[in-house]
């Protein structure tokens, strides 16, 4: 899965309750458009280019898989929902309840009729540059080839921009860094890797991703299960043991915690479904020896999806060797997971039903998942 885009937005208001306008805008962006991972201080700044009341301004970083033009469309809809009315009979700048500008989209250059990125005036406006500096970006203007501190030095804008207060970052209340190790689990096609990657990017975590694509037995297993089940499960067990042992032992100074898209116990769940009885007895002997040495996750999240939805997801992602997986197989795997969860007295488990959720493409569904995690943390 591709990494998320990093979008920088500038927010301004000079009508009504300015602080409330800013806070509602940040909340709306986070719940409907993309994940707000950083927020600048709030500045009071003089109106720029026209006579009017002073503005409140800030900048945010938004993580998203959406395109720049898609972001622009959703931003305009949010402005309208927050009460902005664009007067078509007035030329030049106007006072406004809310104004959201797309300043940067990664380090891309976009020049279309509707959108110009980076914003063509950003280097001339302190009310954009100062909040952007607060975001602590390693970002270089792709046209001017200058970093923010260089743009600030060169700017001719000498406006009196005054810091008013700090603003809340929406994801700050989700205290995932209370954990050292989080495991995301679920059936085939449930979205484990998607959620793992999003959490890692949004919360500065190290990922441990299952290396299923490198397993030479997997395509053969789906063609002839009875022949390839045992070598497949043994190779998975060995690889998972080595990977988790190595990755959890390697401390990363620049990451806050580890999030994995599997827990090693899945090896036993799948083996019980795929192996013959005598093979499973041998397998379980090996598994029990390994499992005693493995660290347990501080939080175990199980993504539940209906069998019908799983089959739909599998079809859409298009891996050829998965297309003939029967519904009965998925149902057995799901039962295995649920039996395991019920048997674990000391495991911190959170089950989230995501059957009707699309946390990759629908921001409100991703926020729902985050809120479910937060409820688990606080209760």
mmCIF file of N, CA and C in Angstrom, residues 38-111:
data_model
loop_
_atom_site.group_PDB
_atom_site.id
_atom_site.type_symbol
_atom_site.label_atom_id
_atom_site.label_comp_id
_atom_site.label_asym_id
_atom_site.label_seq_id
_atom_site.Cartn_x
_atom_site.Cartn_y
_atom_site.Cartn_z
ATOM 1 N N UNK A 38 -0.485 17.243 13.027
ATOM 2 C CA UNK A 38 0.176 18.369 13.703
ATOM 3 C C UNK A 38 -0.627 19.633 13.473
ATOM 4 N N UNK A 39 -0.577 20.518 14.477
ATOM 5 C CA UNK A 39 -1.276 21.803 14.403
ATOM 6 C C UNK A 39 -0.330 22.878 14.924
ATOM 7 N N UNK A 40 -0.273 24.007 14.229
ATOM 8 C CA UNK A 40 0.588 25.109 14.669
ATOM 9 C C UNK A 40 -0.027 25.856 15.844
ATOM 10 N N UNK A 41 0.711 26.814 16.362
ATOM 11 C CA UNK A 41 0.119 27.757 17.306
ATOM 12 C C UNK A 41 -0.925 28.595 16.570
ATOM 13 N N UNK A 42 -1.791 29.240 17.343
ATOM 14 C CA UNK A 42 -2.790 30.154 16.776
ATOM 15 C C UNK A 42 -2.215 31.563 16.780
ATOM 16 N N UNK A 43 -2.291 32.238 15.627
ATOM 17 C CA UNK A 43 -1.746 33.591 15.474
ATOM 18 C C UNK A 43 -2.872 34.582 15.197
ATOM 19 N N UNK A 44 -2.720 35.801 15.734
ATOM 20 C CA UNK A 44 -3.569 36.906 15.311
ATOM 21 C C UNK A 44 -2.741 37.753 14.339
ATOM 22 N N UNK A 45 -3.311 38.005 13.175
ATOM 23 C CA UNK A 45 -2.553 38.683 12.119
ATOM 24 C C UNK A 45 -3.413 39.758 11.471
ATOM 25 N N UNK A 46 -2.791 40.828 10.965
ATOM 26 C CA UNK A 46 -3.564 41.865 10.257
ATOM 27 C C UNK A 46 -4.103 41.308 8.936
ATOM 28 N N UNK A 47 -5.202 41.882 8.473
ATOM 29 C CA UNK A 47 -5.733 41.476 7.167
ATOM 30 C C UNK A 47 -4.686 41.778 6.099
ATOM 31 N N UNK A 48 -4.658 40.957 5.085
ATOM 32 C CA UNK A 48 -3.604 41.043 4.068
ATOM 33 C C UNK A 48 -4.246 41.402 2.727
ATOM 34 N N UNK A 49 -3.895 42.586 2.202
ATOM 35 C CA UNK A 49 -4.394 42.979 0.888
ATOM 36 C C UNK A 49 -5.714 43.732 0.899
ATOM 37 N N UNK A 50 -6.296 43.973 2.101
ATOM 38 C CA UNK A 50 -7.541 44.742 2.197
ATOM 39 C C UNK A 50 -7.738 45.164 3.653
ATOM 40 N N UNK A 51 -8.593 46.153 3.861
ATOM 41 C CA UNK A 51 -8.881 46.660 5.203
ATOM 42 C C UNK A 51 -10.007 45.854 5.830
ATOM 43 N N UNK A 52 -9.750 45.284 6.994
ATOM 44 C CA UNK A 52 -10.764 44.474 7.660
ATOM 45 C C UNK A 52 -10.310 44.171 9.079
ATOM 46 N N UNK A 53 -11.151 43.420 9.820
ATOM 47 C CA UNK A 53 -10.786 42.994 11.176
ATOM 48 C C UNK A 53 -9.586 42.047 11.111
ATOM 49 N N UNK A 54 -8.866 41.923 12.222
ATOM 50 C CA UNK A 54 -7.721 41.033 12.264
ATOM 51 C C UNK A 54 -8.149 39.562 12.142
ATOM 52 N N UNK A 55 -7.241 38.776 11.617
ATOM 53 C CA UNK A 55 -7.496 37.353 11.404
ATOM 54 C C UNK A 55 -6.898 36.513 12.528
ATOM 55 N N UNK A 56 -7.481 35.362 12.754
ATOM 56 C CA UNK A 56 -6.820 34.265 13.450
ATOM 57 C C UNK A 56 -6.346 33.307 12.356
ATOM 58 N N UNK A 57 -5.101 32.868 12.446
ATOM 59 C CA UNK A 57 -4.533 31.953 11.448
ATOM 60 C C UNK A 57 -3.787 30.806 12.115
ATOM 61 N N UNK A 58 -3.782 29.662 11.467
ATOM 62 C CA UNK A 58 -2.965 28.530 11.888
ATOM 63 C C UNK A 58 -2.677 27.664 10.668
ATOM 64 N N UNK A 59 -1.861 26.653 10.856
ATOM 65 C CA UNK A 59 -1.566 25.694 9.784
ATOM 66 C C UNK A 59 -1.629 24.294 10.368
ATOM 67 N N UNK A 60 -1.966 23.328 9.523
ATOM 68 C CA UNK A 60 -2.053 21.938 9.969
ATOM 69 C C UNK A 60 -1.389 21.027 8.937
ATOM 70 N N UNK A 61 -0.946 19.863 9.419
ATOM 71 C CA UNK A 61 -0.521 18.784 8.521
ATOM 72 C C UNK A 61 -1.612 17.729 8.518
ATOM 73 N N UNK A 62 -2.018 17.341 7.327
ATOM 74 C CA UNK A 62 -3.088 16.363 7.152
ATOM 75 C C UNK A 62 -2.548 15.173 6.358
ATOM 76 N N UNK A 63 -2.710 13.964 6.893
ATOM 77 C CA UNK A 63 -2.318 12.738 6.198
ATOM 78 C C UNK A 63 -3.529 12.151 5.460
ATOM 79 N N UNK A 64 -3.327 11.736 4.212
ATOM 80 C CA UNK A 64 -4.449 11.219 3.428
ATOM 81 C C UNK A 64 -3.951 10.409 2.233
ATOM 82 N N UNK A 65 -4.805 9.507 1.754
ATOM 83 C CA UNK A 65 -4.536 8.798 0.495
ATOM 84 C C UNK A 65 -5.234 9.491 -0.679
ATOM 85 N N UNK A 66 -5.992 10.541 -0.410
ATOM 86 C CA UNK A 66 -6.756 11.215 -1.462
ATOM 87 C C UNK A 66 -5.851 12.093 -2.320
ATOM 88 N N UNK A 67 -6.322 12.387 -3.525
ATOM 89 C CA UNK A 67 -5.570 13.263 -4.426
ATOM 90 C C UNK A 67 -5.713 14.716 -3.992
ATOM 91 N N UNK A 68 -4.835 15.574 -4.513
ATOM 92 C CA UNK A 68 -4.883 16.999 -4.168
ATOM 93 C C UNK A 68 -6.204 17.623 -4.586
ATOM 94 N N UNK A 69 -6.692 17.289 -5.775
ATOM 95 C CA UNK A 69 -7.945 17.875 -6.244
ATOM 96 C C UNK A 69 -9.145 17.368 -5.435
ATOM 97 N N UNK A 70 -9.056 16.119 -4.990
ATOM 98 C CA UNK A 70 -10.110 15.586 -4.119
ATOM 99 C C UNK A 70 -10.126 16.344 -2.792
ATOM 100 N N UNK A 71 -8.944 16.603 -2.262
ATOM 101 C CA UNK A 71 -8.845 17.384 -1.023
ATOM 102 C C UNK A 71 -9.453 18.767 -1.216
ATOM 103 N N UNK A 72 -9.130 19.423 -2.336
ATOM 104 C CA UNK A 72 -9.669 20.751 -2.603
ATOM 105 C C UNK A 72 -11.188 20.734 -2.630
ATOM 106 N N UNK A 73 -11.772 19.753 -3.300
ATOM 107 C CA UNK A 73 -13.234 19.655 -3.376
ATOM 108 C C UNK A 73 -13.841 19.509 -1.980
ATOM 109 N N UNK A 74 -13.240 18.675 -1.149
ATOM 110 C CA UNK A 74 -13.789 18.450 0.190
ATOM 111 C C UNK A 74 -13.580 19.663 1.099
ATOM 112 N N UNK A 75 -12.471 20.365 0.909
ATOM 113 C CA UNK A 75 -12.205 21.582 1.676
ATOM 114 C C UNK A 75 -13.246 22.657 1.361
ATOM 115 N N UNK A 76 -13.591 22.815 0.098
ATOM 116 C CA UNK A 76 -14.593 23.810 -0.296
ATOM 117 C C UNK A 76 -15.964 23.474 0.296
ATOM 118 N N UNK A 77 -16.285 22.191 0.335
ATOM 119 C CA UNK A 77 -17.551 21.766 0.937
ATOM 120 C C UNK A 77 -17.553 22.035 2.438
ATOM 121 N N UNK A 78 -16.404 21.818 3.096
ATOM 122 C CA UNK A 78 -16.319 22.079 4.529
ATOM 123 C C UNK A 78 -16.450 23.571 4.813
ATOM 124 N N UNK A 79 -15.802 24.410 4.004
ATOM 125 C CA UNK A 79 -15.941 25.858 4.173
ATOM 126 C C UNK A 79 -17.414 26.267 4.121
ATOM 127 N N UNK A 80 -18.116 25.713 3.146
ATOM 128 C CA UNK A 80 -19.546 26.034 2.996
ATOM 129 C C UNK A 80 -20.335 25.563 4.210
ATOM 130 N N UNK A 81 -20.023 24.351 4.699
ATOM 131 C CA UNK A 81 -20.726 23.816 5.864
ATOM 132 C C UNK A 81 -20.467 24.651 7.118
ATOM 133 N N UNK A 82 -19.293 25.285 7.178
ATOM 134 C CA UNK A 82 -18.948 26.114 8.330
ATOM 135 C C UNK A 82 -19.455 27.551 8.205
ATOM 136 N N UNK A 83 -20.136 27.837 7.096
ATOM 137 C CA UNK A 83 -20.808 29.126 6.981
ATOM 138 C C UNK A 83 -20.194 30.126 6.032
ATOM 139 N N UNK A 84 -19.184 29.701 5.267
ATOM 140 C CA UNK A 84 -18.581 30.666 4.343
ATOM 141 C C UNK A 84 -19.493 30.885 3.136
ATOM 142 N N UNK A 85 -19.703 32.135 2.806
ATOM 143 C CA UNK A 85 -20.464 32.518 1.605
ATOM 144 C C UNK A 85 -19.537 33.344 0.728
ATOM 145 N N UNK A 86 -19.301 32.899 -0.474
ATOM 146 C CA UNK A 86 -18.401 33.606 -1.387
ATOM 147 C C UNK A 86 -19.209 34.610 -2.216
ATOM 148 N N UNK A 87 -18.915 35.873 -2.038
ATOM 149 C CA UNK A 87 -19.601 36.927 -2.787
ATOM 150 C C UNK A 87 -19.008 37.012 -4.186
ATOM 151 N N UNK A 88 -19.821 36.780 -5.183
ATOM 152 C CA UNK A 88 -19.324 36.758 -6.571
ATOM 153 C C UNK A 88 -19.276 38.151 -7.200
ATOM 154 N N UNK A 89 -19.915 39.139 -6.560
ATOM 155 C CA UNK A 89 -19.973 40.482 -7.140
ATOM 156 C C UNK A 89 -18.933 41.435 -6.545
ATOM 157 N N UNK A 90 -18.000 40.870 -5.740
ATOM 158 C CA UNK A 90 -16.967 41.700 -5.111
ATOM 159 C C UNK A 90 -15.604 41.215 -5.583
ATOM 160 N N UNK A 91 -14.793 42.143 -6.063
ATOM 161 C CA UNK A 91 -13.453 41.782 -6.504
ATOM 162 C C UNK A 91 -12.467 41.878 -5.344
ATOM 163 N N UNK A 92 -11.399 41.082 -5.403
ATOM 164 C CA UNK A 92 -10.351 41.139 -4.387
ATOM 165 C C UNK A 92 -10.698 40.338 -3.152
ATOM 166 N N UNK A 93 -9.950 40.591 -2.068
ATOM 167 C CA UNK A 93 -10.093 39.826 -0.837
ATOM 168 C C UNK A 93 -11.318 40.286 -0.046
ATOM 169 N N UNK A 94 -11.838 39.343 0.762
ATOM 170 C CA UNK A 94 -13.033 39.638 1.551
ATOM 171 C C UNK A 94 -12.856 39.100 2.963
ATOM 172 N N UNK A 95 -13.589 39.700 3.915
ATOM 173 C CA UNK A 95 -13.676 39.109 5.247
ATOM 174 C C UNK A 95 -14.371 37.757 5.120
ATOM 175 N N UNK A 96 -14.035 36.829 6.037
ATOM 176 C CA UNK A 96 -14.612 35.490 5.874
ATOM 177 C C UNK A 96 -14.711 34.767 7.222
ATOM 178 N N UNK A 97 -15.738 33.945 7.333
ATOM 179 C CA UNK A 97 -15.925 33.108 8.522
ATOM 180 C C UNK A 97 -14.826 32.067 8.590
ATOM 181 N N UNK A 98 -14.481 31.488 7.465
ATOM 182 C CA UNK A 98 -13.417 30.487 7.422
ATOM 183 C C UNK A 98 -12.786 30.485 6.040
ATOM 184 N N UNK A 99 -11.494 30.246 6.022
ATOM 185 C CA UNK A 99 -10.765 30.164 4.752
ATOM 186 C C UNK A 99 -9.735 29.051 4.894
ATOM 187 N N UNK A 100 -9.787 28.086 4.007
ATOM 188 C CA UNK A 100 -8.845 26.961 4.039
ATOM 189 C C UNK A 100 -8.105 26.932 2.714
ATOM 190 N N UNK A 101 -6.798 27.090 2.750
ATOM 191 C CA UNK A 101 -5.983 27.056 1.536
ATOM 192 C C UNK A 101 -5.084 25.827 1.533
ATOM 193 N N UNK A 102 -5.015 25.162 0.389
ATOM 194 C CA UNK A 102 -4.057 24.067 0.210
ATOM 195 C C UNK A 102 -2.711 24.707 -0.122
ATOM 196 N N UNK A 103 -1.782 24.643 0.812
ATOM 197 C CA UNK A 103 -0.473 25.289 0.643
ATOM 198 C C UNK A 103 0.515 24.366 -0.049
ATOM 199 N N UNK A 104 0.559 23.118 0.386
ATOM 200 C CA UNK A 104 1.508 22.163 -0.195
ATOM 201 C C UNK A 104 0.905 20.770 -0.182
ATOM 202 N N UNK A 105 1.336 19.954 -1.141
ATOM 203 C CA UNK A 105 0.896 18.562 -1.264
ATOM 204 C C UNK A 105 2.162 17.743 -1.514
ATOM 205 N N UNK A 106 2.688 17.129 -0.432
ATOM 206 C CA UNK A 106 4.026 16.539 -0.478
ATOM 207 C C UNK A 106 4.988 17.632 -0.970
ATOM 208 N N UNK A 107 5.832 17.316 -1.916
ATOM 209 C CA UNK A 107 6.655 18.349 -2.552
ATOM 210 C C UNK A 107 6.329 18.406 -4.047
ATOM 211 N N UNK A 108 5.055 18.190 -4.345
ATOM 212 C CA UNK A 108 4.606 18.191 -5.737
ATOM 213 C C UNK A 108 4.366 19.608 -6.235
ATOM 214 N N UNK A 109 4.424 19.752 -7.562
ATOM 215 C CA UNK A 109 4.041 20.997 -8.237
ATOM 216 C C UNK A 109 2.777 20.708 -9.021
ATOM 217 N N UNK A 110 1.709 21.424 -8.701
ATOM 218 C CA UNK A 110 0.428 21.239 -9.382
ATOM 219 C C UNK A 110 -0.008 22.580 -9.941
ATOM 220 N N UNK A 111 -0.310 22.618 -11.221
ATOM 221 C CA UNK A 111 -0.775 23.852 -11.864
ATOM 222 C C UNK A 111 -1.965 23.516 -12.740
#
